[in-house]
Short mmCIF file of C-alpha atoms and ligand atoms in Angstrom, two decimals:
data_model
loop_
_atom_site.label_atom_id
_atom_site.label_comp_id
_atom_site.label_asym_id
_atom_site.label_seq_id
_atom_site.Cartn_x
_atom_site.Cartn_y
_atom_site.Cartn_z
CA MET L 160 5.63 49.96 -87.84
CA LYS L 161 5.61 46.82 -85.72
CA ASN L 162 8.78 47.99 -83.99
CA ILE L 163 7.38 51.39 -83.19
CA ARG L 164 4.32 49.80 -81.66
CA ALA L 165 6.50 47.51 -79.59
CA ILE L 166 8.62 50.40 -78.35
CA ALA L 167 5.52 52.42 -77.51
CA LEU L 168 4.09 49.47 -75.61
CA LEU L 169 7.33 48.98 -73.72
CA ALA L 170 7.51 52.67 -72.85
CA ALA L 171 3.90 52.63 -71.65
CA GLY L 172 4.64 49.52 -69.61
CA GLY L 173 7.65 51.18 -68.08
CA LEU L 174 5.63 54.25 -67.17
CA LEU L 175 2.93 52.11 -65.62
CA LEU L 176 5.51 50.18 -63.63
CA GLY L 177 7.11 53.42 -62.44
CA ALA L 178 3.76 54.82 -61.41
CA THR L 179 2.81 51.60 -59.65
CA THR L 180 6.10 51.59 -57.76
CA ALA L 181 5.56 55.19 -56.70
CA VAL L 182 2.02 54.42 -55.51
CA TYR L 183 3.30 51.37 -53.66
CA ALA L 184 6.08 53.37 -51.98
CA GLN L 185 3.55 55.98 -50.89
CA GLU L 186 1.26 53.27 -49.49
CA VAL L 187 4.13 51.77 -47.48
CA LYS L 188 4.89 55.25 -46.14
CA ASP L 189 1.24 55.79 -45.20
CA VAL L 190 1.02 52.44 -43.41
CA GLN L 191 4.26 53.16 -41.56
CA LYS L 192 2.87 56.55 -40.52
CA GLN L 193 -0.27 54.89 -39.20
CA ILE L 194 1.77 52.32 -37.27
CA ASP L 195 3.89 55.12 -35.76
CA GLU L 196 0.74 57.02 -34.77
CA LEU L 197 -0.79 53.92 -33.19
CA ARG L 198 2.41 53.17 -31.31
CA SER L 199 2.66 56.70 -29.96
CA ALA L 200 -0.94 56.45 -28.72
CA LEU L 201 -0.21 53.24 -26.77
CA PRO L 202 0.76 53.57 -23.11
CA LYS L 203 4.43 53.32 -22.14
CA PHE L 204 5.26 52.56 -18.47
CA ALA L 205 3.55 55.22 -16.36
CA ILE L 206 -0.07 54.34 -17.22
CA PRO L 207 0.14 50.54 -16.78
CA MET L 208 2.33 50.98 -13.67
CA ARG L 209 -0.63 52.62 -11.96
CA GLU L 210 -2.58 49.43 -12.59
CA VAL L 211 0.39 47.32 -11.48
CA GLY L 212 0.48 49.32 -8.24
CA ASP L 213 -3.23 48.86 -7.51
CA ARG L 214 -3.43 45.21 -8.50
CA PHE L 215 -0.30 44.48 -6.47
CA GLN L 216 -1.91 45.94 -3.34
CA ASN L 217 -5.11 44.01 -4.01
CA ILE L 218 -3.25 40.69 -4.34
CA TYR L 219 -2.26 40.91 -0.69
CA PHE L 220 -5.78 41.36 0.64
CA ALA L 221 -7.19 38.69 -1.65
CA ALA L 222 -4.64 36.15 -0.38
CA LYS L 223 -5.21 37.24 3.21
CA GLY L 224 -8.95 36.77 2.81
CA GLY L 225 -8.53 33.31 1.29
CA ASN L 226 -9.85 34.54 -2.05
CA TRP L 227 -7.02 32.78 -3.88
CA ALA L 228 -8.66 33.03 -7.30
CA LEU L 229 -8.86 36.82 -6.88
CA ALA L 230 -5.17 36.89 -5.89
CA ALA L 231 -4.24 34.81 -8.96
CA TYR L 232 -6.48 36.96 -11.16
CA MET L 233 -4.93 40.21 -9.88
CA ALA L 234 -1.41 38.84 -10.49
CA LYS L 235 -2.32 37.69 -14.01
CA TYR L 236 -3.69 41.07 -15.04
CA MET L 237 -0.99 42.98 -13.20
CA ASN L 238 1.34 41.36 -15.73
CA GLY L 239 -1.17 41.71 -18.59
CA SER L 240 -1.48 45.45 -18.04
CA MET L 241 2.17 45.85 -19.05
CA THR L 242 1.71 44.27 -22.52
CA PRO L 243 1.51 47.60 -24.44
CA ALA L 244 5.02 48.36 -23.16
CA SER L 245 6.32 45.38 -25.17
CA VAL L 246 5.61 47.56 -28.25
CA THR L 247 6.33 51.04 -26.87
CA LYS L 248 9.33 50.26 -24.62
CA PRO L 249 10.67 46.87 -25.77
CA ALA L 250 14.02 47.03 -23.92
CA GLU L 251 12.47 48.06 -20.61
CA TYR L 252 9.63 45.57 -21.07
CA LYS L 253 12.21 42.75 -21.13
CA VAL L 254 13.28 43.82 -17.63
CA TRP L 255 9.64 43.77 -16.51
CA LYS L 256 9.12 40.34 -18.07
CA SER L 257 12.09 38.81 -16.29
CA PHE L 258 10.90 40.46 -13.06
CA TYR L 259 7.45 38.89 -13.44
CA ASP L 260 8.61 35.47 -14.70
CA GLU L 261 11.44 35.04 -12.20
CA THR L 262 11.49 37.47 -9.26
CA PHE L 263 7.71 37.48 -8.85
CA ALA L 264 7.39 33.70 -9.37
CA PRO L 265 7.54 32.84 -5.62
CA VAL L 266 4.46 35.03 -5.05
CA ASN L 267 2.57 33.21 -7.80
CA LYS L 268 3.75 29.83 -6.49
CA THR L 269 2.52 30.50 -2.96
CA ILE L 270 -0.84 31.69 -4.36
CA GLN L 271 -1.16 28.43 -6.30
CA ALA L 272 -0.22 26.51 -3.13
CA LYS L 273 -2.65 28.59 -1.01
CA ASP L 274 0.19 28.94 1.49
CA TRP L 275 -0.54 32.15 3.40
CA LYS L 276 2.65 32.20 5.50
CA ALA L 277 4.98 31.60 2.54
CA PHE L 278 2.95 34.08 0.52
CA ASP L 279 3.32 36.77 3.19
CA THR L 280 7.12 36.33 3.16
CA ALA L 281 7.42 36.25 -0.66
CA TYR L 282 5.10 39.24 -1.07
CA ASN L 283 6.95 41.44 1.39
CA ALA L 284 10.31 40.49 -0.13
CA VAL L 285 9.28 41.39 -3.69
CA ILE L 286 8.43 45.00 -2.74
CA ASN L 287 12.19 45.65 -2.57
CA ASN L 288 12.53 44.37 -6.12
CA CYS L 289 9.76 46.68 -7.37
CA ASN L 290 11.65 49.57 -5.84
CA ALA L 291 15.04 48.37 -7.09
CA CYS L 292 13.73 48.58 -10.66
CA HIS L 293 12.38 52.06 -10.01
CA GLU L 294 15.80 53.14 -8.77
CA GLY L 295 17.56 51.43 -11.67
CA MET L 296 15.41 53.26 -14.21
CA GLY L 297 15.86 56.67 -12.61
CA TYR L 298 12.60 56.64 -10.61
CA GLY L 299 14.02 56.16 -7.12
CA PHE L 300 11.47 58.70 -5.93
CA ILE L 301 8.66 56.19 -6.65
CA LYS L 302 8.75 53.96 -3.61
CA VAL L 303 6.06 51.32 -3.22
CA VAL L 304 4.69 50.93 0.31
CA LYS L 305 2.14 48.42 1.53
CA LEU L 306 -1.33 49.84 2.03
CA LYS L 307 -3.45 49.13 5.11
CA ALA L 308 -6.43 48.36 2.88
CA PRO L 309 -6.80 47.26 -0.76
CA ALA L 310 -6.52 49.89 -3.49
CA ASP L 311 -9.99 48.91 -4.72
CA SER L 312 -12.49 48.67 -1.90
CA GLY L 313 -15.37 47.66 -4.15
CA ILE L 314 -14.52 43.95 -4.19
CA ASN L 315 -15.17 41.24 -1.59
CA TYR L 316 -11.71 39.94 -0.68
CA ALA L 317 -13.00 37.30 1.73
CA ILE L 318 -14.89 35.03 -0.68
CA LYS L 319 -13.23 31.63 -0.37
CA SER L 320 -11.96 30.43 -3.75
CA GLU L 321 -9.38 28.19 -5.40
CA PRO L 322 -6.43 29.67 -7.38
CA GLY L 323 -7.46 27.52 -10.35
CA ASP L 324 -10.92 29.12 -10.50
CA VAL L 325 -9.66 31.92 -12.79
CA PRO L 326 -11.02 31.31 -16.32
CA LYS L 327 -8.24 30.81 -18.88
C1 HEC P 577 11.01 46.90 -15.10
C2 HEC P 577 11.15 47.86 -14.04
C3 HEC P 577 9.99 48.01 -13.09
C4 HEC P 577 9.48 47.05 -12.25
C5 HEC P 577 9.93 45.61 -12.08
C6 HEC P 577 8.44 47.70 -11.50
N1 HEC P 577 8.30 48.99 -11.90
FE1 HEC P 577 6.91 50.33 -11.20
N2 HEC P 577 7.63 51.72 -12.46
C7 HEC P 577 8.69 51.56 -13.34
C8 HEC P 577 8.93 52.80 -14.04
C9 HEC P 577 9.98 53.04 -15.10
C10 HEC P 577 8.00 53.73 -13.52
C11 HEC P 577 7.84 55.19 -13.94
C12 HEC P 577 6.88 55.28 -15.09
C13 HEC P 577 7.40 56.10 -16.22
O1 HEC P 577 7.15 57.29 -16.22
O2 HEC P 577 8.03 55.52 -17.12
C14 HEC P 577 7.20 53.01 -12.53
C15 HEC P 577 6.16 53.59 -11.82
C16 HEC P 577 5.41 52.94 -10.84
C17 HEC P 577 4.31 53.53 -10.11
C18 HEC P 577 3.80 54.96 -10.24
C19 HEC P 577 2.73 54.99 -11.34
C20 HEC P 577 2.06 56.32 -11.46
O3 HEC P 577 2.36 57.05 -12.43
O4 HEC P 577 1.23 56.63 -10.62
C21 HEC P 577 3.81 52.56 -9.27
C22 HEC P 577 2.66 52.70 -8.30
C23 HEC P 577 4.61 51.38 -9.49
N3 HEC P 577 5.56 51.64 -10.46
C24 HEC P 577 4.42 50.20 -8.84
C25 HEC P 577 5.20 49.06 -9.02
C26 HEC P 577 5.03 47.83 -8.26
C27 HEC P 577 4.01 47.58 -7.17
C28 HEC P 577 5.97 46.96 -8.73
C29 HEC P 577 6.26 45.56 -8.30
C30 HEC P 577 5.16 44.62 -8.24
C31 HEC P 577 6.69 47.65 -9.79
N4 HEC P 577 6.21 48.91 -9.93
C32 HEC P 577 7.71 47.07 -10.53
C33 HEC P 577 9.43 50.42 -13.53
C34 HEC P 577 9.23 49.22 -12.86
#
């Protein structure tokens, strides 16, 4: 009698374990599905690149107007706008990251130094690198050109400021 009860208990335990495992597997599947859905809803390159394009144009006019904090701010969020691509396009994002950290560094340095002449040179030079990446990724038909006015006209580019004025 004792044995039968023990076997029954064991069997019930086994069933429970099996059921729990099945529920757990289904939960993992559901979570994975949600992650996949979230990821597919995040922007890839095209959407943030629009922001990169606009902020990049604005940087120039901010520096020209002596609004160095605005230039630093635009550069910071030009890079920040690309963050979703680290999830949606990790391999390509690495190329962006090395572009921003290395190739774009002279622009950031001259902003920090408030050196207009050096900035002008570094800024104009980097446009070729933007376009080289477009070509390399099969988008040679997207060619960045310098605008005659900022992309966003609703900001005062001539307020004098320090590059360090951007809140952390
Ligand atoms: C890592 C490579 C890479 C770098 C560096 C890069 N781009 Fe792009 N850019 C792309 C790709 C790829 C696209 C096409 C978007 C897509 O469909 O994937 C693009 C598209 C664009 C577009 C068109 C966006 C639209 O849909 O309207 C603009 C504007 C742009 N880039 C500006 C720039 C500027 C300005 C720079 C330099 C400061 C730059 N890009 C640097 C890869 C790059």
